[in-house]
PDB file of C-alpha atoms and ligand atoms in Angstrom:
ATOM      1  CA  ALA E   1       0.204   0.185  -0.293  1.00 97.00           C
ATOM      2  CA  ARG E   2       1.040   3.344  -1.093  1.00 98.00           C
ATOM      3  CA  LEU E   3       1.277   5.921   2.333  1.00 98.00           C
ATOM      4  CA  VAL E   4       0.874   9.539   2.455  1.00 98.00           C
ATOM      5  CA  VAL E   5       2.542  10.937   5.574  1.00 98.00           C
ATOM      6  CA  LEU E   6       1.086  14.552   7.059  1.00 98.00           C
ATOM      7  CA  VAL E   7       3.076  15.844   9.923  1.00 98.00           C
ATOM      8  CA  SER E   8       3.032  19.174  12.048  1.00 98.00           C
ATOM      9  CA  GLY E   9       6.150  18.397  13.997  1.00 97.00           C
ATOM     10  CA  SER E  10       8.959  16.292  15.300  1.00 97.00           C
ATOM     11  CA  GLY E  11       7.803  13.348  13.081  1.00 98.00           C
ATOM     12  CA  THR E  12       8.951  10.849  15.857  1.00 98.00           C
ATOM     13  CA  ASN E  13       5.663   8.387  14.572  1.00 98.00           C
ATOM     14  CA  LEU E  14       6.702   9.395  10.872  1.00 98.00           C
ATOM     15  CA  GLN E  15      10.332   7.855  11.731  1.00 98.00           C
ATOM     16  CA  ALA E  16       8.666   4.664  13.513  1.00 98.00           C
ATOM     17  CA  LEU E  17       6.987   3.969   9.885  1.00 98.00           C
ATOM     18  CA  LEU E  18      10.017   4.694   8.116  1.00 98.00           C
ATOM     19  CA  ASP E  19      12.029   2.347  10.865  1.00 98.00           C
ATOM     20  CA  ALA E  20       9.460  -0.255  10.753  1.00 98.00           C
ATOM     21  CA  ILE E  21       9.268  -0.487   6.844  1.00 98.00           C
ATOM     22  CA  ALA E  22      12.990  -0.420   6.476  1.00 97.00           C
ATOM     23  CA  ASP E  23      13.052  -3.390   9.029  1.00 97.00           C
ATOM     24  CA  ASP E  24      11.251  -5.283   6.992  1.00 96.00           C
ATOM     25  CA  PRO E  25      10.272  -3.875   3.419  1.00 94.00           C
ATOM     26  CA  ASP E  26       8.564  -6.277   2.047  1.00 93.00           C
ATOM     27  CA  GLY E  27       6.596  -7.677   4.812  1.00 96.00           C
ATOM     28  CA  PHE E  28       5.068  -4.347   6.238  1.00 97.00           C
ATOM     29  CA  GLY E  29       2.847  -4.441   3.633  1.00 96.00           C
ATOM     30  CA  ALA E  30       3.452  -0.457   2.886  1.00 97.00           C
ATOM     31  CA  GLU E  31       5.497   2.296   1.294  1.00 98.00           C
ATOM     32  CA  VAL E  32       5.803   6.013   2.699  1.00 98.00           C
ATOM     33  CA  VAL E  33       5.947   7.645  -0.885  1.00 98.00           C
ATOM     34  CA  ALA E  34       5.544  11.448   0.354  1.00 98.00           C
ATOM     35  CA  VAL E  35       5.109  13.261   3.369  1.00 98.00           C
ATOM     36  CA  GLY E  36       3.321  16.799   3.501  1.00 98.00           C
ATOM     37  CA  ALA E  37       3.379  19.251   6.050  1.00 98.00           C
ATOM     38  CA  ASP E  38       1.360  22.658   7.108  1.00 98.00           C
ATOM     39  CA  ARG E  39       4.985  24.469   7.797  1.00 96.00           C
ATOM     40  CA  GLY E  40       8.095  24.280   6.224  1.00 97.00           C
ATOM     41  CA  ASP E  41      10.879  24.820   9.176  1.00 94.00           C
ATOM     42  CA  ILE E  42       9.904  21.235  11.006  1.00 97.00           C
ATOM     43  CA  ALA E  43      11.804  18.241  11.828  1.00 98.00           C
ATOM     44  CA  GLY E  44       9.006  15.750  10.109  1.00 98.00           C
ATOM     45  CA  LEU E  45      10.198  17.035   6.996  1.00 98.00           C
ATOM     46  CA  GLU E  46      13.733  16.589   7.664  1.00 98.00           C
ATOM     47  CA  ARG E  47      13.227  13.335   8.688  1.00 98.00           C
ATOM     48  CA  ALA E  48      11.416  12.542   4.952  1.00 98.00           C
ATOM     49  CA  GLU E  49      14.278  14.654   3.193  1.00 98.00           C
ATOM     50  CA  ARG E  50      17.012  11.966   5.002  1.00 98.00           C
ATOM     51  CA  ALA E  51      14.781   8.951   3.917  1.00 98.00           C
ATOM     52  CA  GLY E  52      14.610  10.542   0.079  1.00 98.00           C
ATOM     53  CA  LEU E  53      11.512  11.493   0.335  1.00 98.00           C
ATOM     54  CA  PRO E  54       9.627  13.698  -2.071  1.00 98.00           C
ATOM     55  CA  THR E  55       7.642  16.386   0.478  1.00 98.00           C
ATOM     56  CA  PHE E  56       5.174  19.131   0.229  1.00 98.00           C
ATOM     57  CA  VAL E  57       4.088  21.900   2.410  1.00 98.00           C
ATOM     58  CA  CYS E  58       0.333  23.450   2.288  1.00 98.00           C
ATOM     59  CA  ARG E  59       0.663  26.754   4.515  1.00 98.00           C
ATOM     60  CA  VAL E  60      -2.895  27.655   5.584  1.00 97.00           C
ATOM     61  CA  LYS E  61      -1.478  31.473   5.533  1.00 97.00           C
ATOM     62  CA  ASP E  62      -0.382  31.036   1.950  1.00 98.00           C
ATOM     63  CA  PHE E  63      -3.949  30.984   0.704  1.00 98.00           C
ATOM     64  CA  ALA E  64      -6.944  33.291   0.411  1.00 98.00           C
ATOM     65  CA  SER E  65      -9.288  30.712   2.632  1.00 98.00           C
ATOM     66  CA  ARG E  66      -9.523  27.785   4.296  1.00 97.00           C
ATOM     67  CA  GLU E  67     -11.159  25.943   1.405  1.00 98.00           C
ATOM     68  CA  GLU E  68      -8.496  26.897  -1.048  1.00 98.00           C
ATOM     69  CA  TRP E  69      -5.726  25.416   1.202  1.00 98.00           C
ATOM     70  CA  ASP E  70      -8.046  22.532   1.808  1.00 98.00           C
ATOM     71  CA  ALA E  71      -7.690  22.160  -2.137  1.00 98.00           C
ATOM     72  CA  ALA E  72      -4.523  22.403  -2.302  1.00 98.00           C
ATOM     73  CA  LEU E  73      -3.696  20.163   0.336  1.00 98.00           C
ATOM     74  CA  THR E  74      -5.903  17.727  -1.531  1.00 98.00           C
ATOM     75  CA  GLU E  75      -4.207  17.969  -4.984  1.00 98.00           C
ATOM     76  CA  ALA E  76      -0.800  17.706  -3.331  1.00 98.00           C
ATOM     77  CA  THR E  77      -2.081  14.380  -1.427  1.00 98.00           C
ATOM     78  CA  ALA E  78      -3.551  13.007  -4.696  1.00 98.00           C
ATOM     79  CA  ALA E  79      -0.688  13.611  -6.422  1.00 98.00           C
ATOM     80  CA  TYR E  80       1.098  10.544  -4.822  1.00 98.00           C
ATOM     81  CA  GLU E  81      -1.931   8.319  -5.456  1.00 98.00           C
ATOM     82  CA  PRO E  82      -2.021   7.139  -1.594  1.00 98.00           C
ATOM     83  CA  ASP E  83      -4.056   4.148  -0.615  1.00 98.00           C
ATOM     84  CA  LEU E  84      -3.920   5.285   2.843  1.00 98.00           C
ATOM     85  CA  VAL E  85      -2.947   8.984   4.618  1.00 98.00           C
ATOM     86  CA  VAL E  86      -1.264   8.767   7.750  1.00 98.00           C
ATOM     87  CA  SER E  87      -1.852  11.909   9.978  1.00 98.00           C
ATOM     88  CA  ALA E  88       0.855  11.482  12.257  1.00 97.00           C
ATOM     89  CA  GLY E  89       0.513  14.575  14.715  1.00 92.00           C
ATOM     90  CA  PHE E  90      -0.834  16.511  11.929  1.00 96.00           C
ATOM     91  CA  MET E  91      -2.041  19.621  13.500  1.00 95.00           C
ATOM     92  CA  LYS E  92      -5.057  20.929  11.068  1.00 96.00           C
ATOM     93  CA  ILE E  93      -8.330  19.763  10.713  1.00 95.00           C
ATOM     94  CA  VAL E  94      -8.970  18.681   6.981  1.00 97.00           C
ATOM     95  CA  GLY E  95     -12.093  20.081   5.216  1.00 97.00           C
ATOM     96  CA  LYS E  96     -14.813  18.588   2.742  1.00 97.00           C
ATOM     97  CA  GLU E  97     -12.736  18.300  -0.010  1.00 98.00           C
ATOM     98  CA  PHE E  98      -9.872  16.392   1.781  1.00 98.00           C
ATOM     99  CA  LEU E  99     -12.720  14.033   3.434  1.00 98.00           C
ATOM    100  CA  ALA E 100     -14.665  13.832  -0.082  1.00 98.00           C
ATOM    101  CA  ARG E 101     -11.385  12.237  -1.512  1.00 98.00           C
ATOM    102  CA  PHE E 102      -9.976  10.188   1.294  1.00 98.00           C
ATOM    103  CA  GLY E 103     -12.380  10.288   3.774  1.00 97.00           C
ATOM    104  CA  GLY E 104     -12.675   6.620   5.034  1.00 96.00           C
ATOM    105  CA  ARG E 105      -9.002   6.123   4.262  1.00 97.00           C
ATOM    106  CA  THR E 106      -7.463   8.644   6.454  1.00 98.00           C
ATOM    107  CA  VAL E 107      -6.209   7.146   9.909  1.00 98.00           C
ATOM    108  CA  ASN E 108      -4.950   9.849  12.591  1.00 98.00           C
ATOM    109  CA  THR E 109      -3.391   9.195  15.760  1.00 98.00           C
ATOM    110  CA  HIS E 110      -4.147  11.389  18.854  1.00 98.00           C
ATOM    111  CA  PRO E 111      -2.866  11.394  22.468  1.00 98.00           C
ATOM    112  CA  ALA E 112      -5.812  10.830  24.177  1.00 98.00           C
ATOM    113  CA  LEU E 113      -8.205   8.022  25.023  1.00 98.00           C
ATOM    114  CA  LEU E 114     -10.863   9.268  22.776  1.00 98.00           C
ATOM    115  CA  PRO E 115     -13.875  10.564  23.221  1.00 98.00           C
ATOM    116  CA  SER E 116     -11.926  11.738  26.254  1.00 98.00           C
ATOM    117  CA  PHE E 117      -9.707  15.199  25.553  1.00 98.00           C
ATOM    118  CA  PRO E 118      -9.976  15.688  21.883  1.00 98.00           C
ATOM    119  CA  GLY E 119      -8.149  18.585  20.099  1.00 96.00           C
ATOM    120  CA  ALA E 120      -5.025  19.917  20.218  1.00 96.00           C
ATOM    121  CA  HIS E 121      -4.333  19.613  23.800  1.00 97.00           C
ATOM    122  CA  GLY E 122      -5.317  16.061  24.590  1.00 98.00           C
ATOM    123  CA  VAL E 123      -2.208  15.750  27.072  1.00 98.00           C
ATOM    124  CA  ARG E 124      -2.494  18.600  28.748  1.00 98.00           C
ATOM    125  CA  ASP E 125      -6.343  18.413  29.188  1.00 98.00           C
ATOM    126  CA  ALA E 126      -6.073  14.762  31.026  1.00 98.00           C
ATOM    127  CA  LEU E 127      -3.639  16.023  32.923  1.00 98.00           C
ATOM    128  CA  ALA E 128      -5.435  19.205  34.339  1.00 98.00           C
ATOM    129  CA  TYR E 129      -8.097  16.921  34.644  1.00 98.00           C
ATOM    130  CA  GLY E 130      -6.463  14.583  36.976  1.00 98.00           C
ATOM    131  CA  SER E 131      -6.884  11.472  34.991  1.00 98.00           C
ATOM    132  CA  LYS E 132      -5.383   8.236  36.236  1.00 98.00           C
ATOM    133  CA  VAL E 133      -5.072   6.854  33.326  1.00 98.00           C
ATOM    134  CA  THR E 134      -4.503   8.175  29.783  1.00 98.00           C
ATOM    135  CA  GLY E 135      -3.413   7.058  26.563  1.00 98.00           C
ATOM    136  CA  CYS E 136      -3.205   7.334  22.477  1.00 98.00           C
ATOM    137  CA  THR E 137      -6.192   7.029  19.608  1.00 98.00           C
ATOM    138  CA  VAL E 138      -5.806   5.848  16.353  1.00 98.00           C
ATOM    139  CA  HIS E 139      -8.705   6.128  14.394  1.00 98.00           C
ATOM    140  CA  PHE E 140      -9.984   7.072  10.997  1.00 98.00           C
ATOM    141  CA  VAL E 141     -10.831  10.906  10.284  1.00 98.00           C
ATOM    142  CA  ASP E 142     -14.277  11.901   9.882  1.00 96.00           C
ATOM    143  CA  ASP E 143     -15.769  15.491   9.413  1.00 95.00           C
ATOM    144  CA  GLY E 144     -15.396  16.088  12.932  1.00 95.00           C
ATOM    145  CA  VAL E 145     -12.037  16.705  15.326  1.00 95.00           C
ATOM    146  CA  ASP E 146     -11.068  13.650  16.321  1.00 97.00           C
ATOM    147  CA  THR E 147     -14.225  11.615  16.082  1.00 97.00           C
ATOM    148  CA  GLY E 148     -14.080   9.222  13.925  1.00 97.00           C
ATOM    149  CA  PRO E 149     -14.101   5.378  13.995  1.00 98.00           C
ATOM    150  CA  ILE E 150     -11.661   3.866  16.799  1.00 98.00           C
ATOM    151  CA  ILE E 151      -9.279   1.385  15.320  1.00 98.00           C
ATOM    152  CA  ALA E 152      -7.120   0.769  18.162  1.00 98.00           C
ATOM    153  CA  GLN E 153      -6.111   2.503  21.736  1.00 98.00           C
ATOM    154  CA  GLY E 154      -3.337   2.232  24.292  1.00 98.00           C
ATOM    155  CA  VAL E 155      -3.331   3.084  27.861  1.00 98.00           C
ATOM    156  CA  VAL E 156      -0.663   4.838  29.935  1.00 98.00           C
ATOM    157  CA  GLU E 157      -1.016   5.603  33.396  1.00 98.00           C
ATOM    158  CA  VAL E 158      -0.746   9.248  34.378  1.00 98.00           C
ATOM    159  CA  ARG E 159       1.942   9.923  37.333  1.00 98.00           C
ATOM    160  CA  ASP E 160       1.869  12.397  39.943  1.00 97.00           C
ATOM    161  CA  THR E 161       5.578  13.876  38.979  1.00 97.00           C
ATOM    162  CA  ASP E 162       3.929  13.860  35.520  1.00 98.00           C
ATOM    163  CA  ASP E 163       3.943  17.360  33.721  1.00 98.00           C
ATOM    164  CA  GLU E 164       2.727  17.642  30.002  1.00 98.00           C
ATOM    165  CA  ASP E 165       6.049  16.805  28.776  1.00 98.00           C
ATOM    166  CA  ALA E 166       6.986  14.096  30.388  1.00 98.00           C
ATOM    167  CA  LEU E 167       3.464  12.561  29.671  1.00 98.00           C
ATOM    168  CA  HIS E 168       3.426  13.213  26.733  1.00 98.00           C
ATOM    169  CA  GLU E 169       6.854  11.564  25.946  1.00 98.00           C
ATOM    170  CA  ARG E 170       5.516   8.010  27.682  1.00 98.00           C
ATOM    171  CA  ILE E 171       2.134   8.492  25.853  1.00 98.00           C
ATOM    172  CA  LYS E 172       4.159   8.644  22.255  1.00 98.00           C
ATOM    173  CA  GLU E 173       6.200   5.262  23.065  1.00 98.00           C
ATOM    174  CA  VAL E 174       3.115   3.413  23.122  1.00 98.00           C
ATOM    175  CA  GLU E 175       1.796   5.321  20.156  1.00 98.00           C
ATOM    176  CA  ARG E 176       4.556   5.084  17.882  1.00 98.00           C
ATOM    177  CA  SER E 177       4.375   1.416  18.266  1.00 98.00           C
ATOM    178  CA  LEU E 178       0.452   1.316  18.259  1.00 98.00           C
ATOM    179  CA  LEU E 179       0.454   3.377  14.802  1.00 98.00           C
ATOM    180  CA  VAL E 180       2.896   0.972  13.216  1.00 98.00           C
ATOM    181  CA  GLU E 181       1.177  -2.202  14.157  1.00 97.00           C
ATOM    182  CA  VAL E 182      -2.539  -0.419  13.204  1.00 98.00           C
ATOM    183  CA  VAL E 183      -0.835   0.654   9.641  1.00 98.00           C
ATOM    184  CA  GLY E 184       0.491  -2.324   8.909  1.00 97.00           C
ATOM    185  CA  ARG E 185      -2.290  -4.534   9.593  1.00 97.00           C
ATOM    186  CA  LEU E 186      -4.712  -2.391   7.410  1.00 97.00           C
ATOM    187  CA  ALA E 187      -2.132  -2.290   4.673  1.00 96.00           C
ATOM    188  CA  ARG E 188      -1.562  -6.371   4.615  1.00 96.00           C
ATOM    189  CA  HIS E 189      -5.261  -7.597   5.694  1.00 96.00           C
ATOM    190  CA  GLY E 190      -7.454  -4.513   4.782  1.00 95.00           C
ATOM    191  CA  TYR E 191     -10.501  -3.542   6.478  1.00 97.00           C
ATOM    192  CA  ARG E 192     -13.880  -2.709   6.535  1.00 96.00           C
ATOM    193  CA  ILE E 193     -15.862   0.625   8.328  1.00 96.00           C
ATOM    194  CA  GLU E 194     -19.622   0.123   9.724  1.00 96.00           C
ATOM    195  CA  GLY E 195     -20.590   2.941  11.452  1.00 95.00           C
ATOM    196  CA  ARG E 196     -18.300   2.935  14.193  1.00 96.00           C
ATOM    197  CA  LYS E 197     -17.038  -0.480  14.204  1.00 97.00           C
ATOM    198  CA  VAL E 198     -13.726  -1.106  12.272  1.00 97.00           C
ATOM    199  CA  HIS E 199     -13.243  -4.618  11.100  1.00 96.00           C
ATOM    200  CA  VAL E 200      -9.567  -5.559   9.686  1.00 94.00           C
ATOM    201  CA  GLY E 201      -8.571  -8.154   7.686  1.00 88.00           C
ATOM    202  CA  GLU E 202     -12.061 -10.062   7.608  1.00 66.00           C
TER     203      GLU E 202
HETATM  204  C1  LIG X   1       1.755  12.930  18.551  1.00 78.95           C
HETATM  205  O1  LIG X   1       1.521  12.551  20.111  1.00 78.95           O
HETATM  206  C2  LIG X   1       0.707  13.347  18.205  1.00 78.95           C
HETATM  207  O2  LIG X   1      -0.731  12.327  18.474  1.00 78.95           O
HETATM  208  C3  LIG X   1       0.153  14.712  18.462  1.00 78.95           C
HETATM  209  O3  LIG X   1       1.408  15.346  18.200  1.00 78.95           O
HETATM  210  C4  LIG X   1       2.152  14.475  18.271  1.00 78.95           C
HETATM  211  C5  LIG X   1       3.323  14.298  16.931  1.00 78.95           C
HETATM  212  O4  LIG X   1       4.465  13.922  17.635  1.00 78.95           O
HETATM  213  N1  LIG X   1      -0.739  15.018  17.622  1.00 78.95           N
HETATM  214  P1  LIG X   1       5.373  13.440  16.110  1.00 78.95           P
HETATM  215  O5  LIG X   1       5.527  14.839  15.527  1.00 78.95           O
HETATM  216  O6  LIG X   1       4.915  12.369  15.774  1.00 78.95           O
HETATM  217  O7  LIG X   1       6.980  13.610  17.219  1.00 78.95           O
END
């Protein structure tokens, strides 16, 4: 399967995918064909370039409207003919055009146990709420914010000594292996989405 990965930051989830594929290029069942971002100066793009991958950047501020940005992101992604789009720390909400084209085959990873703590500050919100466990969720993207059908989740305990960064780093350890496992399974075994249920490989 052809993957386009979308990033907005350090790209450690992207790196986990690249490393897993490099470890088993024939068995993993997918290859990253391009990496897209909403910003230019991020480590995620450097990781892609180090891996010799094509990259593209679609900055919201470069477009007259959000719709035009969404159309540009859709077009840039479609150019690589992905079977699956992986939003790995991509911090923008994709729009109607993107979903029309890639809905049902775009997965996102979120650093909280959805439906708890959706949005851009899931780690901070769980910590502030006093949750004793939190974690990460890999789900299909729908037209809401972190509301699509859940594929897999991983649990991470919250420690009294945690601040946002420490907790997020511990979540990311679980998140990276969960994302690799899910993307590999979807790519190798196929899947069906029925309402909120995701059937993999049946
Ligand atoms: C991940 O925890 C992701 O869930 C969140 O931001 C982090 C991105 O990390 N949205 P990286 O860019 O993959 O290192």
